[in-house]
Structures are given as structure tokens and as C-alpha cells.
XYZ file of C-alpha atoms in Angstrom:
566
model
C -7.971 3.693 21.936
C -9.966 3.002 25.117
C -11.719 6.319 26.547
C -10.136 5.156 30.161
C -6.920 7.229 28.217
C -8.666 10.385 28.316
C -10.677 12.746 29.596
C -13.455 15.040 28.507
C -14.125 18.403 30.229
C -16.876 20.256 28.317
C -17.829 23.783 28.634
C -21.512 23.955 26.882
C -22.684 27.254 25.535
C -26.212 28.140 24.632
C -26.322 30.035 21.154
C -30.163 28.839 20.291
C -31.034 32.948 21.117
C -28.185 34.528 20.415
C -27.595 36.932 17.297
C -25.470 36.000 13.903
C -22.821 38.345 15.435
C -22.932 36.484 18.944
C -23.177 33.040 17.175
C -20.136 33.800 14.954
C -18.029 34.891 17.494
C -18.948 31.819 19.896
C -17.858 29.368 16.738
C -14.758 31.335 15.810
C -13.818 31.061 19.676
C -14.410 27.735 20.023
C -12.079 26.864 16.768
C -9.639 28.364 18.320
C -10.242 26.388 21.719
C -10.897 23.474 20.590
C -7.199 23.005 18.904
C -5.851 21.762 22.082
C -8.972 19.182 22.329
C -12.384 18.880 22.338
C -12.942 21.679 25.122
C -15.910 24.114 24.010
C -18.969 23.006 22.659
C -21.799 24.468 20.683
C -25.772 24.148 21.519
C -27.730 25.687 18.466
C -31.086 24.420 19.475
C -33.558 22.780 16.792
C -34.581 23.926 13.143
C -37.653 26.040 14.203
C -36.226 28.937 12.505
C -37.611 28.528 8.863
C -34.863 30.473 7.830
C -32.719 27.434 9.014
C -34.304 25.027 6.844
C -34.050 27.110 3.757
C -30.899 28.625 1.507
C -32.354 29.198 -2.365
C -34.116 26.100 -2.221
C -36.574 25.553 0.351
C -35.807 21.807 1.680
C -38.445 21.502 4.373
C -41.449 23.324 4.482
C -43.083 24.009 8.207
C -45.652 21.786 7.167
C -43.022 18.430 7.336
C -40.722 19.866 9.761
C -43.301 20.255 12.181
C -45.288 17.272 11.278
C -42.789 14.738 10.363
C -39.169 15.545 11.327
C -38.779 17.809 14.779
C -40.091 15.400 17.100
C -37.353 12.582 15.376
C -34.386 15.167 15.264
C -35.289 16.845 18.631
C -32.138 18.558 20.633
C -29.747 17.173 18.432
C -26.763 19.082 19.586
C -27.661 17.592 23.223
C -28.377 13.764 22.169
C -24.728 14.361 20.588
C -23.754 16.299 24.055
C -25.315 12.998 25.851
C -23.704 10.237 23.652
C -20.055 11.454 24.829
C -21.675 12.072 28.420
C -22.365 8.421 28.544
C -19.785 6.586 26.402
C -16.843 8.955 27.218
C -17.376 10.121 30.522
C -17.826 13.247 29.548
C -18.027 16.219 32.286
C -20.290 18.771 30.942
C -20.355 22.583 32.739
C -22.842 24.948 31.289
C -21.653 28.311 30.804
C -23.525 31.252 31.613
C -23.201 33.469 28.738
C -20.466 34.407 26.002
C -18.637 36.649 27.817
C -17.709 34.067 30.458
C -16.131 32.054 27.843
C -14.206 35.087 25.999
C -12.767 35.819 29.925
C -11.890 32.061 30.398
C -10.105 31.436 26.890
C -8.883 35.732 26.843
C -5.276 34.010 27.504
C -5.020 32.669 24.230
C -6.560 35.330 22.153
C -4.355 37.994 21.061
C -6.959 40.730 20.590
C -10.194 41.021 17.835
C -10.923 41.448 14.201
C -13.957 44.162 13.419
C -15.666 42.925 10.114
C -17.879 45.301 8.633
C -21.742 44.724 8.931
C -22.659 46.882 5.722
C -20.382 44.842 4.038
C -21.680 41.399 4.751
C -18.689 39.390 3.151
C -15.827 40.895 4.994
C -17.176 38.237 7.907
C -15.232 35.894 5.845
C -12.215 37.784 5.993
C -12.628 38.140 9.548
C -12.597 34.507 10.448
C -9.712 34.069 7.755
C -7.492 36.534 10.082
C -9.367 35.008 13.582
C -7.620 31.503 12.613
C -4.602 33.240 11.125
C -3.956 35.392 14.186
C -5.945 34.148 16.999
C -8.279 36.914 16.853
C -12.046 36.924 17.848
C -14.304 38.284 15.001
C -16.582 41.084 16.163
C -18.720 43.271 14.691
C -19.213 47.125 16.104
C -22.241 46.189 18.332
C -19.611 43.476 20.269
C -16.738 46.276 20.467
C -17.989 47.023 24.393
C -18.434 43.601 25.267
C -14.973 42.307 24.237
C -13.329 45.176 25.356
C -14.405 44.611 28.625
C -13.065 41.246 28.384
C -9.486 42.965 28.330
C -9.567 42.687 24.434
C -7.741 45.091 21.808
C -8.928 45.841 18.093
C -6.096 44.410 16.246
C -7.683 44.362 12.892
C -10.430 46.971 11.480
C -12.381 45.857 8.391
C -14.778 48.825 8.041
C -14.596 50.527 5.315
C -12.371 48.657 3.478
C -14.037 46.477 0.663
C -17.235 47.405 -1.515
C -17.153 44.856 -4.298
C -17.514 41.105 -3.574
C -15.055 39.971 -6.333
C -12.120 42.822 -5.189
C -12.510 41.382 -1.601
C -12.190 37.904 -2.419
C -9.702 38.787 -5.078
C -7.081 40.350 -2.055
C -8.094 37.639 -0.035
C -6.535 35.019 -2.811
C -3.277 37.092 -2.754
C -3.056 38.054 1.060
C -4.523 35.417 2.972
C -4.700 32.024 1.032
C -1.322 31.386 1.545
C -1.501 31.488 5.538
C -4.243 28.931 4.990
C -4.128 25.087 4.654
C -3.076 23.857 1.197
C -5.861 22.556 -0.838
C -9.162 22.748 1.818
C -11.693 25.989 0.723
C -14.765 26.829 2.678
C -17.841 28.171 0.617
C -19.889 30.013 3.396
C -22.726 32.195 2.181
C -23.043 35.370 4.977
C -26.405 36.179 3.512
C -27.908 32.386 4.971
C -26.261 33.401 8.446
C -26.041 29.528 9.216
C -22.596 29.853 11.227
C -22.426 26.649 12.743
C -19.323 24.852 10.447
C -17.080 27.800 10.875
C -15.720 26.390 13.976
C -14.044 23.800 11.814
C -12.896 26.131 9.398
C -11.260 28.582 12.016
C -9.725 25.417 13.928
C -8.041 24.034 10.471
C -7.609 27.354 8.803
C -9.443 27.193 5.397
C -9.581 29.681 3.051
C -13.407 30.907 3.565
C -15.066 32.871 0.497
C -18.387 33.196 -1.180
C -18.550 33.199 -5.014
C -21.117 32.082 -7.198
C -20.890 29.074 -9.592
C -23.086 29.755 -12.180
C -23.205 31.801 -15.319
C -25.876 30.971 -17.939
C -25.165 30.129 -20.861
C -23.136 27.610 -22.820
C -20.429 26.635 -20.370
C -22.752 25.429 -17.699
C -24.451 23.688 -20.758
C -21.614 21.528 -21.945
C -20.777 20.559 -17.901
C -24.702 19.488 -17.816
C -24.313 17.803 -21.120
C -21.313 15.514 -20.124
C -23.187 15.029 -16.507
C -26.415 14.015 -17.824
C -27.137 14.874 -21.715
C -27.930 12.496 -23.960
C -26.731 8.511 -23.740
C -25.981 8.383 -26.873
C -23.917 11.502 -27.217
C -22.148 11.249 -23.791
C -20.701 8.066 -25.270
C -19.447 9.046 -28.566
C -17.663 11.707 -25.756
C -16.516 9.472 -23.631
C -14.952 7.002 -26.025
C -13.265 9.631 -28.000
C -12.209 11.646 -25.095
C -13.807 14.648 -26.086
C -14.931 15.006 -22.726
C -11.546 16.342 -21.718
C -11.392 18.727 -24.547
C -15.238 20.196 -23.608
C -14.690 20.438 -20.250
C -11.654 22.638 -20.345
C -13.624 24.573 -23.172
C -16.758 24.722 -20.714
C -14.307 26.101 -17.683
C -12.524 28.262 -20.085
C -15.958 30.002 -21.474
C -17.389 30.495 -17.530
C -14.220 31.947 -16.449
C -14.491 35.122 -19.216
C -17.973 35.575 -18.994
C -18.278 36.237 -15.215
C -15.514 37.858 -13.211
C -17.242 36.140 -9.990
C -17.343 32.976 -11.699
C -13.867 33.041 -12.982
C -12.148 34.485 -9.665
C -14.182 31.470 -8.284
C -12.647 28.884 -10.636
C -8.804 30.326 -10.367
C -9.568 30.010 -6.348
C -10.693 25.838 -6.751
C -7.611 25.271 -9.382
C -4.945 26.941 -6.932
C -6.664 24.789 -4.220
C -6.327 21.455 -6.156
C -2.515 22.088 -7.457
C -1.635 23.240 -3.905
C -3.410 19.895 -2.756
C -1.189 17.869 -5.054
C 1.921 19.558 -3.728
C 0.702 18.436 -0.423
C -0.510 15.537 -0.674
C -4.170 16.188 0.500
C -7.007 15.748 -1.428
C -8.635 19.012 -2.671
C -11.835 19.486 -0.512
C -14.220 22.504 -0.324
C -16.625 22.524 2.610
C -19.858 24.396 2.934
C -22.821 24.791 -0.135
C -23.685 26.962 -2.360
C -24.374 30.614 -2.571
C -27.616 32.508 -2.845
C -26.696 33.581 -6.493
C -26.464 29.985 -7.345
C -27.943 26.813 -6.630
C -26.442 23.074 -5.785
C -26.255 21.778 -9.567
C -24.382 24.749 -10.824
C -21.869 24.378 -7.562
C -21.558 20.483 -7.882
C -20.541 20.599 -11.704
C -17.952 23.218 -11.268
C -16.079 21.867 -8.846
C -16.288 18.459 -9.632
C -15.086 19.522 -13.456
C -12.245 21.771 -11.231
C -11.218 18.468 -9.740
C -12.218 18.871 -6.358
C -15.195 17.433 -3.716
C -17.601 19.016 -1.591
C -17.452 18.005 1.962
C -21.882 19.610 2.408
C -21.334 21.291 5.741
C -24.728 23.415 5.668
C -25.805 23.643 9.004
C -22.923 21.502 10.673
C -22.323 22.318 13.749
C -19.433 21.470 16.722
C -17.208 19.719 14.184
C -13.906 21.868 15.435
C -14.921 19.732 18.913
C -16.193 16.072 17.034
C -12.701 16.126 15.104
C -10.654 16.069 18.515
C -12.943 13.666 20.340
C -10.819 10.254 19.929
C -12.891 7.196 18.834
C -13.259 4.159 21.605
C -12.284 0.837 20.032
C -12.759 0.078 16.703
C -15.924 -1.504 15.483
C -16.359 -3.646 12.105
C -19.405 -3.571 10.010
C -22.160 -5.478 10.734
C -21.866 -9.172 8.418
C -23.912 -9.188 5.293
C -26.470 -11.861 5.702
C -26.028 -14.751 3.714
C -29.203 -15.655 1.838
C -29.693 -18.151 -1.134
C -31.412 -16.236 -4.161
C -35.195 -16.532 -5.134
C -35.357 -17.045 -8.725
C -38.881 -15.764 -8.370
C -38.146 -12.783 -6.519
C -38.164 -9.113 -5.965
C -35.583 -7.766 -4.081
C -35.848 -4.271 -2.717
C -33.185 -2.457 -1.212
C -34.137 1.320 0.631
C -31.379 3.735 0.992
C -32.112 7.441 2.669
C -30.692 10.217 0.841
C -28.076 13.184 1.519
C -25.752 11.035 4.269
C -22.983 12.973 2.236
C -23.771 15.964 4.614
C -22.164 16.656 7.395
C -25.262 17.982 9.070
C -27.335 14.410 8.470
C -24.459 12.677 10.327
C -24.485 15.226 13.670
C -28.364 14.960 13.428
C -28.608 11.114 13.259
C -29.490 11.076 10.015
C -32.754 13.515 10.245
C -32.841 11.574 13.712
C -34.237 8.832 11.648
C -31.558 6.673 13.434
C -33.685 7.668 16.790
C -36.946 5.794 14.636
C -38.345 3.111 16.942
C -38.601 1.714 12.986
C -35.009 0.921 13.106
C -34.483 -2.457 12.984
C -37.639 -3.641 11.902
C -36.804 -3.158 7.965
C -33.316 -3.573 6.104
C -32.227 -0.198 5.430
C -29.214 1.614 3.740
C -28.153 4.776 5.313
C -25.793 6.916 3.013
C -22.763 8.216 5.447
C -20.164 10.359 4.670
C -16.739 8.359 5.014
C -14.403 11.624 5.496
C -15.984 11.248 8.930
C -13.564 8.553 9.709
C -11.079 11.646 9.446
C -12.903 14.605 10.745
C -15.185 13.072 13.248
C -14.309 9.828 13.937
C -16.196 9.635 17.379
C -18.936 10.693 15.236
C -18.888 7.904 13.167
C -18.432 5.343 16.028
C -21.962 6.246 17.333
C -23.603 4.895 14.322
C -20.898 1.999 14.023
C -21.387 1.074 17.993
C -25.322 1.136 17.413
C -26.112 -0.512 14.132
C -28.140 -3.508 14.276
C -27.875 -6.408 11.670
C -30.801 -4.897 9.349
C -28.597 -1.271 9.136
C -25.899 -1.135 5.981
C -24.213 1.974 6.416
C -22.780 2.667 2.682
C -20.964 5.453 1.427
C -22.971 8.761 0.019
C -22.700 10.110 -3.114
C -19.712 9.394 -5.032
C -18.076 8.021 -2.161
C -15.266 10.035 -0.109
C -17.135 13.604 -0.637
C -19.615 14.719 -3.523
C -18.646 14.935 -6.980
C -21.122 13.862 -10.029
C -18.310 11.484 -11.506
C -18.162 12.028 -15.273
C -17.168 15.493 -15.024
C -13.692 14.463 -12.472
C -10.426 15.502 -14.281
C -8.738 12.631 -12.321
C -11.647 10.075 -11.567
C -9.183 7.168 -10.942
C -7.325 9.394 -7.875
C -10.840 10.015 -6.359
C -11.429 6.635 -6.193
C -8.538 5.086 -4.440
C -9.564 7.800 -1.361
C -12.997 6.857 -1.549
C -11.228 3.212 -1.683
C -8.657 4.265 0.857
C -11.463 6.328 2.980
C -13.975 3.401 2.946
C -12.122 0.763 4.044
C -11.301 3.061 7.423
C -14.699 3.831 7.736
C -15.587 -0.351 7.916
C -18.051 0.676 4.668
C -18.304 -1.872 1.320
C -21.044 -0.143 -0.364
C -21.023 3.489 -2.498
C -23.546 5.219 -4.041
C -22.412 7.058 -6.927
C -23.969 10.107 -8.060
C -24.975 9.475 -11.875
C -27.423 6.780 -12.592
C -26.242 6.137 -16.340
C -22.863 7.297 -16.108
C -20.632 6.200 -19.819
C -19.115 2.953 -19.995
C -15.570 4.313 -19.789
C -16.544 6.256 -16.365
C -17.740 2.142 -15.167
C -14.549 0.892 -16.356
C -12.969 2.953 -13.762
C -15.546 2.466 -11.381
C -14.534 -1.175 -11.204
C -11.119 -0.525 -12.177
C -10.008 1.398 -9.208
C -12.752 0.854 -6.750
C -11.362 -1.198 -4.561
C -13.908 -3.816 -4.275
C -16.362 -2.011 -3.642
C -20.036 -1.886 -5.541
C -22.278 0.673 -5.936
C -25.871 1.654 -6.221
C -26.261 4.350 -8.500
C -28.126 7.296 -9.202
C -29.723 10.331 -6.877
C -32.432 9.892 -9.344
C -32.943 8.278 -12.597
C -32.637 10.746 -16.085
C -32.735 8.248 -19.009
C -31.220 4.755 -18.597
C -31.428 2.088 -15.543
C -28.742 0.030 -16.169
C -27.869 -3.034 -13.886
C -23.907 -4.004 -15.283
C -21.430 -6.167 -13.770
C -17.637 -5.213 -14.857
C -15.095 -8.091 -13.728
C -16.487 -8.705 -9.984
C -18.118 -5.334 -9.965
C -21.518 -4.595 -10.118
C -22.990 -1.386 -10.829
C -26.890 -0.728 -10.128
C -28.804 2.014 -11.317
C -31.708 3.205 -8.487
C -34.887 2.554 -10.471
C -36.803 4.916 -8.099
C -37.505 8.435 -7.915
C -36.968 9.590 -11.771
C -36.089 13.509 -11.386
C -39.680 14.576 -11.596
C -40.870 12.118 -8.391
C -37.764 13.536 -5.988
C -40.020 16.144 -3.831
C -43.194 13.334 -4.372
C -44.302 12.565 -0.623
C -43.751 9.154 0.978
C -46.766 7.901 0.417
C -46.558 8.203 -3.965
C -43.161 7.311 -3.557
C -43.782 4.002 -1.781
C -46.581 3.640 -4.486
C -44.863 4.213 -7.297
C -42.450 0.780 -5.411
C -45.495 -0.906 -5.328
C -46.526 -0.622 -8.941
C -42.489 -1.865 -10.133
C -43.186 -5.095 -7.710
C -46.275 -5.772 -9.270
C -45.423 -5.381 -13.119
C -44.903 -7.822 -14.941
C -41.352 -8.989 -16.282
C -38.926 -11.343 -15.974
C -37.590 -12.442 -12.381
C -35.427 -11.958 -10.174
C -35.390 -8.495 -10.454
C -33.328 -5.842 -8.413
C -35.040 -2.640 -7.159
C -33.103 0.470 -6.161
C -34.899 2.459 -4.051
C -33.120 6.013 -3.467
C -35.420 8.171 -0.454
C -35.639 11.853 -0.631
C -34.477 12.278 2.759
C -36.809 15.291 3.337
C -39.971 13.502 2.760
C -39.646 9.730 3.193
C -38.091 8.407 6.674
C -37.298 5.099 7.847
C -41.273 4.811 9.960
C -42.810 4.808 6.029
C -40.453 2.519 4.801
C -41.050 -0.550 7.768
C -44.998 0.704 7.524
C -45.029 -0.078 3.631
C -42.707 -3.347 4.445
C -45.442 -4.520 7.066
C -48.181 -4.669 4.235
C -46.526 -6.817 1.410
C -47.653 -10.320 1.353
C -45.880 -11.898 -1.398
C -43.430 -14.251 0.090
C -41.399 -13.547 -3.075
C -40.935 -9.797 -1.980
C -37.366 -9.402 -0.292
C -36.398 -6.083 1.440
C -32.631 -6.387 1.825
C -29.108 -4.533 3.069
C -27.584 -3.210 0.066
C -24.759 -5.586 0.375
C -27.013 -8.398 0.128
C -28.806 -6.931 -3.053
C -25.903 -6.043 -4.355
C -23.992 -9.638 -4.163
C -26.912 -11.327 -5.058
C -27.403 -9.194 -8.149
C -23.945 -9.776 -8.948
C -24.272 -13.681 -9.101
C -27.203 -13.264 -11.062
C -25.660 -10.859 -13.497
C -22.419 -13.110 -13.296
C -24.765 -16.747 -14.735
């Protein structure tokens, strides 16, 4: 559709100094505004807050933030703010405060929802009942404020709920069903990161916070059919045993932690209330701070469902409404004859699966002056050609011939593939999701996954191929199934993921130059926290062996497939 058709008139709030309460009534409001079109919009400022850059895991230190990565992400709620100034005509008004915008929109709010500050959690509830009810979630310090916006308490959560698990528990039976079928939201309170609730209000997702992990021999036997031993995964695999030890593994979990278990009856009512409807059963958000991003991603991958990483995503209630300008393909692969005396090198960045590394440009790296002067692979989530497709048209619009955008881990949302109850369906979206999203390319999540889980790969992927691996376990294997071709990512092993660019970029150096037989194919999967797109055309600069090929993945990967193929 041409962007003559419509019009954008923006209101543009401030939140970079406001509190958690302040910032999660400003997203819940502009949810609910934002259903009749892209009309309120978000500025959260930059990352300087360490506490943004941190959940359990501490992603980027000061040290690279500050040295490496603020100067390339900059404003990046503005630069978004700018693209739809310039390419949609976009008339921006800055609002003054919050309260202006709770007196504009006070029309279409039917009162407030008080969640309980001593009870952290109940914010979730809040937001559940804000979409539900068009409420706006307050908490007693924003009582005066919104009631002299002309506001009424309709809902009082204080002193209601102790226990996390009772909460969520009459959330399941009083709420879920008001909420859409088969879409969760995993938002931890405790990381007071509010910026994806916007989306969730707008579409009405069941929002909770439950842990995923419960040591002991359930989350073993998920980790074992993930990434145990080749050997043994096989004898799995072939049997189907898998199935058996997976339901065995969900089954143990679910009796030996009432959090865990309330967590996995949530994700199965999700996915059989999917199926009924015909969507694909999605949770959005990350993990919680009793739990960490392995113990999320094999639950709910062996629960049958993807993550959609929405961690610090912010303004998607207002990307989602934004409609795209005309279509644009994907850039042609380059044709190119192979060297039978070379090394070909192919660099993808990490982590495009998150929402966040699309609405900041990919860690801004798509800003990099670099771009363009190295082939590069830049992983991109393809449910953005749902949720934001305007979003997605920015990078499409911009790309130059040396950018492949290709699909993030395992394709249409994150799921580590051998552990999928119904691999074959999650294909034919990521097939079905792909081809909307003009991408040929996947990365898929395991770098050694069992032969039966590459059968599928190439039997229902659509034509697509895939580089594979976040980082490499045991086995490298480089397979072709029919006119499929599956490439393991020779670089980082797990131990070399948090190395800095320059050892990683060494550690490329020292493949090229070993000796073997040639051509060879060389994965190169970036930690997208240490190694940008500046190293990468720096490191390209200095090799002088005309045999040395940096290439788009498509290019690698259809010249490694007519190798493979003689």
C-alpha cells in the first residue's frame, strides 16, 4: 500500500525519567490507544541504565556499552520516530507530560486498576484487566494524578494475593479466557523493563511470571535430547524415544515444582487453545530472575511453543499498526563461479530473533559506516512481517547488495528444534513466515541436531537452507539432504561465545590458515554483544589471499550445496 493512503499523527511521550509506575502506565495507555492506529508513541531514551542491560545474566558490561555500542545504537526510539517522519510523513507532537495524554485519551478509558506495589506480580494482573477492561494500571502513588484526570478506581488489587503461584493460578482460571487464544507474555516485574507491554495490552495476552527451571533430572533429559551426546541422541531419535523422554522429562518438572508445573499447564492450555484457533502458540517476553534463558528455551520448545524475545522491546503496540509502503524483494544472491582452492567465509550477527535488535537496528550496527563494505548476514526475526511490518521494510528498503537478511534462530520464533513435539508444523510457518518476509536463509538453533530432526529440516522447509548452530558443542557437520543443505557454524564453540572480537576474528584466522582439503565452508556465528559489523570489514580489509572469499549466506550456502551435491 502506498503511504499517500494514510496518515500518521503521532503524539511522542518522554518516559527516559519517568518511574516503573509512570512508565507502565504510559505503555498500558498507549496499548489501548494505539488499537485504532499507530497514534501514541513511546521514547525510552538509551541503555545507560546498567540495570537495562542486565536480567540474571549480565549481557553488556559498561565497559562495551560505553565503548563499543552507545554511540552505534544512539536514540534509537527517535531514529525509529525519524524513519516514519521521513518515509511516512509522519506528524510528530511532543507531549508535555503523562497526564496530558491520560486527559486526551480519558474518553476511552473506563476508569483504573490499583496493583499492589508490595506485591510486585499483581502488575501483571493489572495490565491483564487494563486490556480486558480498558483500565489504566496505577499504583497508590498515581491514585491523585489519575483522579484528577476524571478517573475512577474500578479495580483494587491490594491486598489480595501473597503467593506467586496462587496469583497466577486465579489468573489461569479468571482471566486467561478473556485473553487471546494461544499468545502468553512472560514479563518478569522484578527487571522493571516495561517497554513490550504495550503490545501485550493492545492484543490482550495472558501476562505471568513463572520460572522454568527445577534442578534435577527433568531439565537433564530436555538438555540431553538438545545437546547430549551424538551418539546417544541418535539411538533416541531413530527409535523415537525422544517422544517417550520428553513427556517423562515434562511429567517429572511438573511434580517437583508447583511454579514449574503451574508454568507448564499455562504453555499446554496455550498451545491446544492455539490449535483450536488456528494460531501458532507464541509466548513473548524472556525469562525470569529465578531462571535463566536455557532452562526457558527447553521448556517451551519441549511444550510445543516459540518465544517471540521481547526484552526491552519497545513501541510495538504502535510498529504493528504502521502499514508497510510497497513491497520490497530481497536483494539477488550474487552469482559467483566456485574456487576450488578456496575459503569461503560467511559472518552472521547474532540474536536478530529479538524483537529489541530489530527496533534498535540491529545494536545500530545497521547505522555502521562498515555496512556495505563486507558481505554480512544479519539474523531477523520473520514474525515481524506480522507484527511490525513497517519495521521490517526499513531494513528491506535499505539493504545494499552485500546485506543477506536470513531468518534467526530456528526460523519463525526461537525454539532449539529437537525438543518440538510437532517440528514439521513449525516449519511450514517458518516456511509460510519466510517467504512473506522476502527471506531464503534460516539459522537453526542446534549445530548437530539428529539425522531424523535434518530429514525434516529438508522435508518441510520449504526451500529454504540453513546455517546452523548458536555455537558449536560436539560435531560440525556440513550435509546436503535432497536440495537441502545444512551447515554447521564452525565458530564460536560454547566456551569462545563471550571471547572479544578481536580472539574471535583470530580464532577465523587460524581455520583459514590450517591446513586441509579445499574448498572449505566457514560459518561464522558473532556474539552480537561483542563483535559488530566495524570488526568484521576491519579483519576483511587485512586478508590477502586471493583465495579468501567473504560471502552472503545465500551465496555460501548454494555454493556449498553444489560442492556437497559432486
Amino acid at each position: 500500500m502506498s503511504h499517500e493512503a494514510f496518515e500518521l499523527n503521532i503524539d511522542v511521550l518522554d518516559v527516559s525519567q519517568c518511574s516503573y509506575a509512570e512508565r507502565i502506565c504510559a505503555a498500558a495507555l498507549q496499548g489501548l490507544a494505539n488499537r485504532a492506529g499507530p497514534r501514541l508513541y513511546l521514547d525510552y531514551g538509551t541503555y545507560d541504565d546498567p540495570a537495562a542491560r542486565r536480567t540474571n545474566e549480565v549481557f553488556m558490561s559498561d565497559e562495551f556499552w560505553y565503548g563499543k555500542y552507545r554511540d552505534l545504537v544512539g536514540a534509537q526510539d527517535r531514529r525509529n520516530l525519524e524513519y516514519y517522519r521521513q518515509e511516512h510523513s509522519a506528524r510528530i507532537r511532543e507531549a508535555g507530560n503523562l497526564d496530558e495524554l491520560i486527559r486526551k485519551y480519558a474518553a476511552e478509558l473506563n476508569g483504573c486498576v490499583v496493583w499492589d506495589a508490595a506485591v510486585p506480580d499483581t502488575v501483571n494482573l493489572a495490565l491483564m484487566l487494563a486490556a480486558q477492561q480498558n483500565l489504566l494500571p496505577v499504583d497508590e502513588t498515581l491514585l491523585p494524578r489519575v483522579s484528577a484526570c476524571g478517573l475512577e478506581v474500578r479495580q483494587d488489587l491490594r491486598g489480595c494475593f501473597g503467593e506467586r503461584v496462587d496469583l497466577y493460578r486465579w489468573a489461569l482460571e479468571n482471566l486467561m479466557p478473556g485473553c487471546k487464544p494461544g499468545w502468553l507474555g512472560c514479563i518478569e516485574p522484578e527487571w522493571q523493563r516495561p517497554e513490550f507491554v504495550d503490545f501485550l495490552v493492545q492484543n490482550k495476552v495472558f501476562i505471568y511470571n513463572l520460572s522454568s527451571r527445577e534442578k534435577g533430572l527433568g531439565g537433564d533429559l530436555l538438555l540431553l535430547l538438545a545437546f547430549g551426546p551424538a551418539w546417544l541422541r541418535e539411538v533416541l531419535f531413530a527409535l523415537r524415544l525422544d517422544i517417550l523422554v520428553r513427556r517423562y522429562a515434562l511429567r517429572w518438572l511438573g511434580t517437583h515444582s508447583p511454579e514449574v508445573g503451574l508454568n507448564i499447564r499455562i504453555q499446554q492450555r496455550a498451545r491446544r487453545e492455539a490449535i483450536q484457533s488456528d494460531e501458532f502458540p507464541t509466548l513473548f517476553g524472556w525469562h525470569t530472575c529465578r531462571d535463566d534463558e536455557l532452562s526457558l528455551m527447553l521448556l517451551l520448545s519441549a511444550n510445543g511453543l516459540r518465544l517471540a524475545p521481547a526484552h526491552l522491546a519497545g513501541n510495538f503496540s504502535f510498529h504493528n499498526r504502521v502499514k508497510p509502503l510497497d513491497g520490497v524483494g530481497p536483494a539477488p544472491a550474487v552469482e559467483t563461479r566456485l574456487d576450488e582452492q578456496g575459503v569461503y567465509l560467511t559472518f552472521t550477527l547474532s540474536d536478530g530473533d529479538q524483537l529489541m535488535m530489530m527496533s534498535t537496528a540491529e545494536l545500530g550496527n545497521w547505522y555502521s559506516p562498515a555496512r556495505g563494505r563486507v558481505c554480512f548476514n544479519w539474523e531477523t526475526q520473520p514474525l515481524l512481517a506480522e507484527l511490525a511490518p513497517a519495521l521490517l521494510e526499513k531494513f528491506q528498503r535499505s539493504a545494499s547488495v552485500t546485506d543477506c537478511l536470513i531468518a534467526g534462530p530456528s526460523g519463525a520464533g526461537y525454539v532449539v528444534p529437537p525438543l518440538a513435539p510437532d517440528l514439521p508444523g513449525y516449519l511450514r510457518e517458518t516456511v509460510r513466515l519466510c517467504q512473506a518476509a522476502g527471506l531464503r536463509v534460516a539459522t537453526t538453533y542446534v549445530a548437530d541436531p539428529p539425522r531424523r530432526v535434518l530429514r525434516q529440516l529438508a522435508r518441510h522447509g520449504g526451500g529454504l537452507d540453513f546455517l546452523a548452530g548458536y555455537a558449536v558443542i560436539q560435531r560440525k557437520p556440513q550435509t546436503r539432504i535432497g536440495d537441502c543443505v545444512v551447515i554447521a557454524n564452525e565458530i564460536p564453540a560454547v566456551s569462545q561465545i563471550w571471547d572479544a572480537a578481536e580472539q574471535t576474528l583470530a580464532n577465523v584466522r587460524r581455520l583459514i590458515e590450517a591446513p586441509g582439503p579445499r574448498p572449505r565452508f566457514i560459518g561464522v556465528h558473532l556474539f552480537a554483544y561483542r563483535t559488530t559489523i566495524e570488526d568484521v570489514a576491519r579483519f576483511a580489509e587485512t586478508l590477502q589471499d586471493a583465495h579468501v572469499h567473504i560471502v552472503r549466506a545465500d551465496t555460501f550456502l548454494s555454493l556449498a550445496k553444489g560442492h556437497l551435491r559432486r
